[in-house]
Amino acid sequence: MKTLETARLILRKFAEDDFADVHSYASCVENVVYMPFGPNTEEHTRNYISLAIKQADENPITNYPYAVVYKETRKLIGGGGINFKGEKDQAEVGWLIHRDYWNSGLGSELGRELLRFGFEELGMHRLIARCDAENVASYKVMEKLGMRREGLFIESRPAHKLSDKQYGDELIYAILKREWIA
């Protein structure tokens, strides 16, 4: 799996010794409050890392799980990736940055690189991203990247971890290659 690089980030394959850094964000309720997983137990984090390593080694690769490293400190601060959903030219992008690095533009930088890689190197026609409808920071990043809101799905996912409801709403954003190029 190809390593990617931005001005401040390195996107690389996960390694078994990433456990402490991955578990630091994946076990923290604040980091995963809007995610469908977590907070992770140690076993969940180990299983995720093992799966990510396996996916990165598949041939052909159908999921690109990236460990996100902050260049300045060489610390793993999150994860991101591109996952194919049964279509050869359409995929889903997603990302998660450790809360200690929020509000620094790193989420947008990471998302922008995933879109660039998907369109320019993988030849995608369409990329989507999804989030809990109450996750304003997440959908603001998607909008900043030029993605458009395509749908609001009512009570289509488990409610976020701080909600007293059983179900939550989900937003779907998308961008086409021609929109990315423009």
PDB file of C-alpha atoms in Angstrom:
ATOM      1  CA  MET A   1       0.000   0.000   0.000  1.00  0.00           C
ATOM      2  CA  LYS A   2       1.372   3.358  -1.041  1.00  0.00           C
ATOM      3  CA  THR A   3       2.397   5.852   1.639  1.00  0.00           C
ATOM      4  CA  LEU A   4       0.869   9.310   1.150  1.00  0.00           C
ATOM      5  CA  GLU A   5       2.140  12.660   2.375  1.00  0.00           C
ATOM      6  CA  THR A   6       0.770  16.167   2.898  1.00  0.00           C
ATOM      7  CA  ALA A   7       2.404  19.300   4.284  1.00  0.00           C
ATOM      8  CA  ARG A   8       1.913  18.109   7.889  1.00  0.00           C
ATOM      9  CA  LEU A   9       0.870  14.457   7.675  1.00  0.00           C
ATOM     10  CA  ILE A  10       2.152  11.055   6.631  1.00  0.00           C
ATOM     11  CA  LEU A  11      -0.466   8.426   5.773  1.00  0.00           C
ATOM     12  CA  ARG A  12       1.043   4.975   6.070  1.00  0.00           C
ATOM     13  CA  LYS A  13       0.153   1.373   6.667  1.00  0.00           C
ATOM     14  CA  PHE A  14      -0.721   0.428  10.256  1.00  0.00           C
ATOM     15  CA  ALA A  15       1.787  -1.620  12.267  1.00  0.00           C
ATOM     16  CA  GLU A  16       1.327  -3.823  15.336  1.00  0.00           C
ATOM     17  CA  ASP A  17       3.391  -1.388  17.432  1.00  0.00           C
ATOM     18  CA  ASP A  18       0.842   1.394  16.744  1.00  0.00           C
ATOM     19  CA  PHE A  19      -1.362  -0.055  19.482  1.00  0.00           C
ATOM     20  CA  ALA A  20      -0.803   2.620  22.173  1.00  0.00           C
ATOM     21  CA  ASP A  21      -1.462   5.540  19.832  1.00  0.00           C
ATOM     22  CA  VAL A  22      -4.498   3.952  18.157  1.00  0.00           C
ATOM     23  CA  HIS A  23      -5.951   2.913  21.499  1.00  0.00           C
ATOM     24  CA  SER A  24      -5.395   6.446  22.810  1.00  0.00           C
ATOM     25  CA  TYR A  25      -7.951   7.855  20.368  1.00  0.00           C
ATOM     26  CA  ALA A  26     -10.157   4.797  19.795  1.00  0.00           C
ATOM     27  CA  SER A  27     -10.820   4.207  23.500  1.00  0.00           C
ATOM     28  CA  CYS A  28     -11.661   7.846  24.258  1.00  0.00           C
ATOM     29  CA  VAL A  29     -15.401   8.587  24.305  1.00  0.00           C
ATOM     30  CA  GLU A  30     -14.848  12.176  23.181  1.00  0.00           C
ATOM     31  CA  ASN A  31     -12.997  10.969  20.063  1.00  0.00           C
ATOM     32  CA  VAL A  32     -15.537   8.320  19.079  1.00  0.00           C
ATOM     33  CA  VAL A  33     -18.788   9.833  20.375  1.00  0.00           C
ATOM     34  CA  TYR A  34     -20.219  10.024  16.842  1.00  0.00           C
ATOM     35  CA  MET A  35     -18.581   6.881  15.463  1.00  0.00           C
ATOM     36  CA  PRO A  36     -20.445   3.593  15.045  1.00  0.00           C
ATOM     37  CA  PHE A  37     -17.653   1.872  17.005  1.00  0.00           C
ATOM     38  CA  GLY A  38     -16.061   2.412  20.380  1.00  0.00           C
ATOM     39  CA  PRO A  39     -14.980   3.317  22.800  1.00  0.00           C
ATOM     40  CA  ASN A  40     -12.641   0.433  22.079  1.00  0.00           C
ATOM     41  CA  THR A  41     -11.461  -2.191  24.503  1.00  0.00           C
ATOM     42  CA  GLU A  42      -7.836  -3.256  24.082  1.00  0.00           C
ATOM     43  CA  GLU A  43      -9.075  -6.333  22.208  1.00  0.00           C
ATOM     44  CA  HIS A  44     -11.127  -4.206  19.784  1.00  0.00           C
ATOM     45  CA  THR A  45      -8.099  -2.021  19.036  1.00  0.00           C
ATOM     46  CA  ARG A  46      -5.812  -5.024  18.480  1.00  0.00           C
ATOM     47  CA  ASN A  47      -8.401  -6.611  16.177  1.00  0.00           C
ATOM     48  CA  TYR A  48      -8.765  -3.370  14.207  1.00  0.00           C
ATOM     49  CA  ILE A  49      -5.005  -3.026  13.715  1.00  0.00           C
ATOM     50  CA  SER A  50      -4.726  -6.659  12.608  1.00  0.00           C
ATOM     51  CA  LEU A  51      -7.579  -6.212  10.123  1.00  0.00           C
ATOM     52  CA  ALA A  52      -6.089  -2.956   8.780  1.00  0.00           C
ATOM     53  CA  ILE A  53      -2.717  -4.648   8.227  1.00  0.00           C
ATOM     54  CA  LYS A  54      -4.407  -7.570   6.465  1.00  0.00           C
ATOM     55  CA  GLN A  55      -6.462  -5.253   4.229  1.00  0.00           C
ATOM     56  CA  ALA A  56      -3.367  -3.252   3.262  1.00  0.00           C
ATOM     57  CA  ASP A  57      -1.639  -6.471   2.167  1.00  0.00           C
ATOM     58  CA  GLU A  58      -4.502  -7.792   0.013  1.00  0.00           C
ATOM     59  CA  ASN A  59      -4.081  -8.024  -3.724  1.00  0.00           C
ATOM     60  CA  PRO A  60      -6.004  -6.288  -5.097  1.00  0.00           C
ATOM     61  CA  ILE A  61      -6.540  -3.828  -2.278  1.00  0.00           C
ATOM     62  CA  THR A  62     -10.233  -3.040  -1.713  1.00  0.00           C
ATOM     63  CA  ASN A  63      -9.783  -1.018   1.478  1.00  0.00           C
ATOM     64  CA  TYR A  64      -7.032   1.500   2.100  1.00  0.00           C
ATOM     65  CA  PRO A  65      -6.764   1.882   5.893  1.00  0.00           C
ATOM     66  CA  TYR A  66      -4.200   4.561   6.739  1.00  0.00           C
ATOM     67  CA  ALA A  67      -2.470   5.362   9.998  1.00  0.00           C
ATOM     68  CA  VAL A  68      -2.140   9.153  10.174  1.00  0.00           C
ATOM     69  CA  VAL A  69       1.152  10.452  11.540  1.00  0.00           C
ATOM     70  CA  TYR A  70       1.828  14.079  12.457  1.00  0.00           C
ATOM     71  CA  LYS A  71       5.169  14.941  10.826  1.00  0.00           C
ATOM     72  CA  GLU A  72       6.274  17.437  13.450  1.00  0.00           C
ATOM     73  CA  THR A  73       6.255  14.880  16.279  1.00  0.00           C
ATOM     74  CA  ARG A  74       6.216  11.584  14.307  1.00  0.00           C
ATOM     75  CA  LYS A  75       3.241  10.597  16.478  1.00  0.00           C
ATOM     76  CA  LEU A  76       0.290   8.606  15.127  1.00  0.00           C
ATOM     77  CA  ILE A  77      -2.706  10.912  15.674  1.00  0.00           C
ATOM     78  CA  GLY A  78      -5.542   9.238  13.814  1.00  0.00           C
ATOM     79  CA  GLY A  79      -6.746   7.080  11.007  1.00  0.00           C
ATOM     80  CA  GLY A  80      -8.372   7.483   7.662  1.00  0.00           C
ATOM     81  CA  GLY A  81      -9.088   5.521   4.582  1.00  0.00           C
ATOM     82  CA  ILE A  82     -10.896   4.658   1.415  1.00  0.00           C
ATOM     83  CA  ASN A  83     -13.250   1.678   1.374  1.00  0.00           C
ATOM     84  CA  PHE A  84     -14.748   0.211  -1.766  1.00  0.00           C
ATOM     85  CA  LYS A  85     -18.407  -0.681  -1.440  1.00  0.00           C
ATOM     86  CA  GLY A  86     -18.791  -3.203  -4.257  1.00  0.00           C
ATOM     87  CA  GLU A  87     -18.232  -0.691  -7.054  1.00  0.00           C
ATOM     88  CA  LYS A  88     -14.882  -0.436  -8.815  1.00  0.00           C
ATOM     89  CA  ASP A  89     -15.081   3.331  -9.336  1.00  0.00           C
ATOM     90  CA  GLN A  90     -16.988   4.442  -6.235  1.00  0.00           C
ATOM     91  CA  ALA A  91     -15.838   4.333  -2.638  1.00  0.00           C
ATOM     92  CA  GLU A  92     -16.330   5.779   0.826  1.00  0.00           C
ATOM     93  CA  VAL A  93     -13.778   7.979   2.569  1.00  0.00           C
ATOM     94  CA  GLY A  94     -13.535   8.461   6.295  1.00  0.00           C
ATOM     95  CA  TRP A  95     -11.175   9.852   8.902  1.00  0.00           C
ATOM     96  CA  LEU A  96     -10.682  10.333  12.619  1.00  0.00           C
ATOM     97  CA  ILE A  97      -8.198  12.674  14.305  1.00  0.00           C
ATOM     98  CA  HIS A  98      -7.237  12.515  17.990  1.00  0.00           C
ATOM     99  CA  ARG A  99      -9.014  15.256  19.961  1.00  0.00           C
ATOM    100  CA  ASP A 100      -5.669  16.802  20.943  1.00  0.00           C
ATOM    101  CA  TYR A 101      -5.269  17.836  17.282  1.00  0.00           C
ATOM    102  CA  TRP A 102      -8.783  19.135  16.593  1.00  0.00           C
ATOM    103  CA  ASN A 103      -9.334  22.669  15.292  1.00  0.00           C
ATOM    104  CA  SER A 104      -5.969  22.781  13.552  1.00  0.00           C
ATOM    105  CA  GLY A 105      -7.054  22.060   9.983  1.00  0.00           C
ATOM    106  CA  LEU A 106      -5.610  18.547  10.061  1.00  0.00           C
ATOM    107  CA  GLY A 107      -8.979  16.893   9.419  1.00  0.00           C
ATOM    108  CA  SER A 108      -9.416  18.953   6.251  1.00  0.00           C
ATOM    109  CA  GLU A 109      -5.828  18.258   5.214  1.00  0.00           C
ATOM    110  CA  LEU A 110      -6.364  14.533   5.721  1.00  0.00           C
ATOM    111  CA  GLY A 111      -9.724  14.500   3.932  1.00  0.00           C
ATOM    112  CA  ARG A 112      -8.296  16.488   1.014  1.00  0.00           C
ATOM    113  CA  GLU A 113      -5.465  13.975   0.570  1.00  0.00           C
ATOM    114  CA  LEU A 114      -7.850  11.025   0.659  1.00  0.00           C
ATOM    115  CA  LEU A 115     -10.010  12.653  -2.027  1.00  0.00           C
ATOM    116  CA  ARG A 116      -6.934  13.478  -4.130  1.00  0.00           C
ATOM    117  CA  PHE A 117      -5.647   9.909  -3.849  1.00  0.00           C
ATOM    118  CA  GLY A 118      -9.056   8.458  -4.656  1.00  0.00           C
ATOM    119  CA  PHE A 119      -9.622  10.566  -7.742  1.00  0.00           C
ATOM    120  CA  GLU A 120      -6.125  11.118  -9.096  1.00  0.00           C
ATOM    121  CA  GLU A 121      -4.455   7.804  -8.307  1.00  0.00           C
ATOM    122  CA  LEU A 122      -7.236   5.252  -7.892  1.00  0.00           C
ATOM    123  CA  GLY A 123      -9.370   6.630 -10.700  1.00  0.00           C
ATOM    124  CA  MET A 124     -12.572   6.947  -8.684  1.00  0.00           C
ATOM    125  CA  HIS A 125     -15.641   8.477 -10.290  1.00  0.00           C
ATOM    126  CA  ARG A 126     -17.496   9.238  -7.027  1.00  0.00           C
ATOM    127  CA  LEU A 127     -16.514   9.376  -3.366  1.00  0.00           C
ATOM    128  CA  ILE A 128     -18.894   9.565  -0.423  1.00  0.00           C
ATOM    129  CA  ALA A 129     -18.532  10.255   3.282  1.00  0.00           C
ATOM    130  CA  ARG A 130     -21.039   9.825   6.082  1.00  0.00           C
ATOM    131  CA  CYS A 131     -21.445  11.115   9.604  1.00  0.00           C
ATOM    132  CA  ASP A 132     -23.869  11.405  12.481  1.00  0.00           C
ATOM    133  CA  ALA A 133     -26.184  14.329  11.699  1.00  0.00           C
ATOM    134  CA  GLU A 134     -25.252  15.965  15.020  1.00  0.00           C
ATOM    135  CA  ASN A 135     -21.525  15.880  14.212  1.00  0.00           C
ATOM    136  CA  VAL A 136     -21.298  19.459  12.962  1.00  0.00           C
ATOM    137  CA  ALA A 137     -17.479  19.515  12.863  1.00  0.00           C
ATOM    138  CA  SER A 138     -17.411  16.467  10.594  1.00  0.00           C
ATOM    139  CA  TYR A 139     -19.904  17.691   8.047  1.00  0.00           C
ATOM    140  CA  LYS A 140     -18.301  21.151   8.027  1.00  0.00           C
ATOM    141  CA  VAL A 141     -15.031  19.476   6.948  1.00  0.00           C
ATOM    142  CA  MET A 142     -16.889  17.631   4.179  1.00  0.00           C
ATOM    143  CA  GLU A 143     -18.406  20.905   2.978  1.00  0.00           C
ATOM    144  CA  LYS A 144     -15.017  22.639   3.125  1.00  0.00           C
ATOM    145  CA  LEU A 145     -13.658  19.883   0.868  1.00  0.00           C
ATOM    146  CA  GLY A 146     -16.339  20.630  -1.720  1.00  0.00           C
ATOM    147  CA  MET A 147     -18.541  17.672  -0.921  1.00  0.00           C
ATOM    148  CA  ARG A 148     -22.295  18.150  -1.190  1.00  0.00           C
ATOM    149  CA  ARG A 149     -24.959  16.871   1.158  1.00  0.00           C
ATOM    150  CA  GLU A 150     -26.929  14.209  -0.691  1.00  0.00           C
ATOM    151  CA  GLY A 151     -29.100  12.791   2.010  1.00  0.00           C
ATOM    152  CA  LEU A 152     -30.355  12.775   5.547  1.00  0.00           C
ATOM    153  CA  PHE A 153     -31.363   9.329   6.757  1.00  0.00           C
ATOM    154  CA  ILE A 154     -33.667   9.493   9.758  1.00  0.00           C
ATOM    155  CA  GLU A 155     -32.980   7.094  12.640  1.00  0.00           C
ATOM    156  CA  SER A 156     -30.742   4.980  10.417  1.00  0.00           C
ATOM    157  CA  ARG A 157     -27.897   4.344  12.862  1.00  0.00           C
ATOM    158  CA  PRO A 158     -27.400   3.884  16.582  1.00  0.00           C
ATOM    159  CA  ALA A 159     -27.576   7.217  18.396  1.00  0.00           C
ATOM    160  CA  HIS A 160     -24.291   8.818  19.355  1.00  0.00           C
ATOM    161  CA  LYS A 161     -22.819   7.894  22.705  1.00  0.00           C
ATOM    162  CA  LEU A 162     -24.020  10.973  24.607  1.00  0.00           C
ATOM    163  CA  SER A 163     -27.595  10.760  23.339  1.00  0.00           C
ATOM    164  CA  ASP A 164     -30.505   9.473  25.387  1.00  0.00           C
ATOM    165  CA  LYS A 165     -32.121   8.217  22.164  1.00  0.00           C
ATOM    166  CA  GLN A 166     -31.801   4.735  20.710  1.00  0.00           C
ATOM    167  CA  TYR A 167     -31.349   5.875  17.095  1.00  0.00           C
ATOM    168  CA  GLY A 168     -29.651   8.778  15.376  1.00  0.00           C
ATOM    169  CA  ASP A 169     -29.772  10.380  11.958  1.00  0.00           C
ATOM    170  CA  GLU A 170     -27.041  10.057   9.344  1.00  0.00           C
ATOM    171  CA  LEU A 171     -25.825  12.492   6.690  1.00  0.00           C
ATOM    172  CA  ILE A 172     -24.344  11.381   3.383  1.00  0.00           C
ATOM    173  CA  TYR A 173     -22.011  13.673   1.459  1.00  0.00           C
ATOM    174  CA  ALA A 174     -20.499  13.034  -1.967  1.00  0.00           C
ATOM    175  CA  ILE A 175     -18.267  14.517  -4.630  1.00  0.00           C
ATOM    176  CA  LEU A 176     -17.690  13.517  -8.244  1.00  0.00           C
ATOM    177  CA  LYS A 177     -14.301  13.499  -9.940  1.00  0.00           C
ATOM    178  CA  ARG A 178     -15.366  16.308 -12.308  1.00  0.00           C
ATOM    179  CA  GLU A 179     -16.355  18.414  -9.281  1.00  0.00           C
ATOM    180  CA  TRP A 180     -13.016  17.706  -7.630  1.00  0.00           C
ATOM    181  CA  ILE A 181     -11.125  18.752 -10.749  1.00  0.00           C
ATOM    182  CA  ALA A 182     -13.135  21.972 -11.062  1.00  0.00           C
TER     183      ALA A 182
END
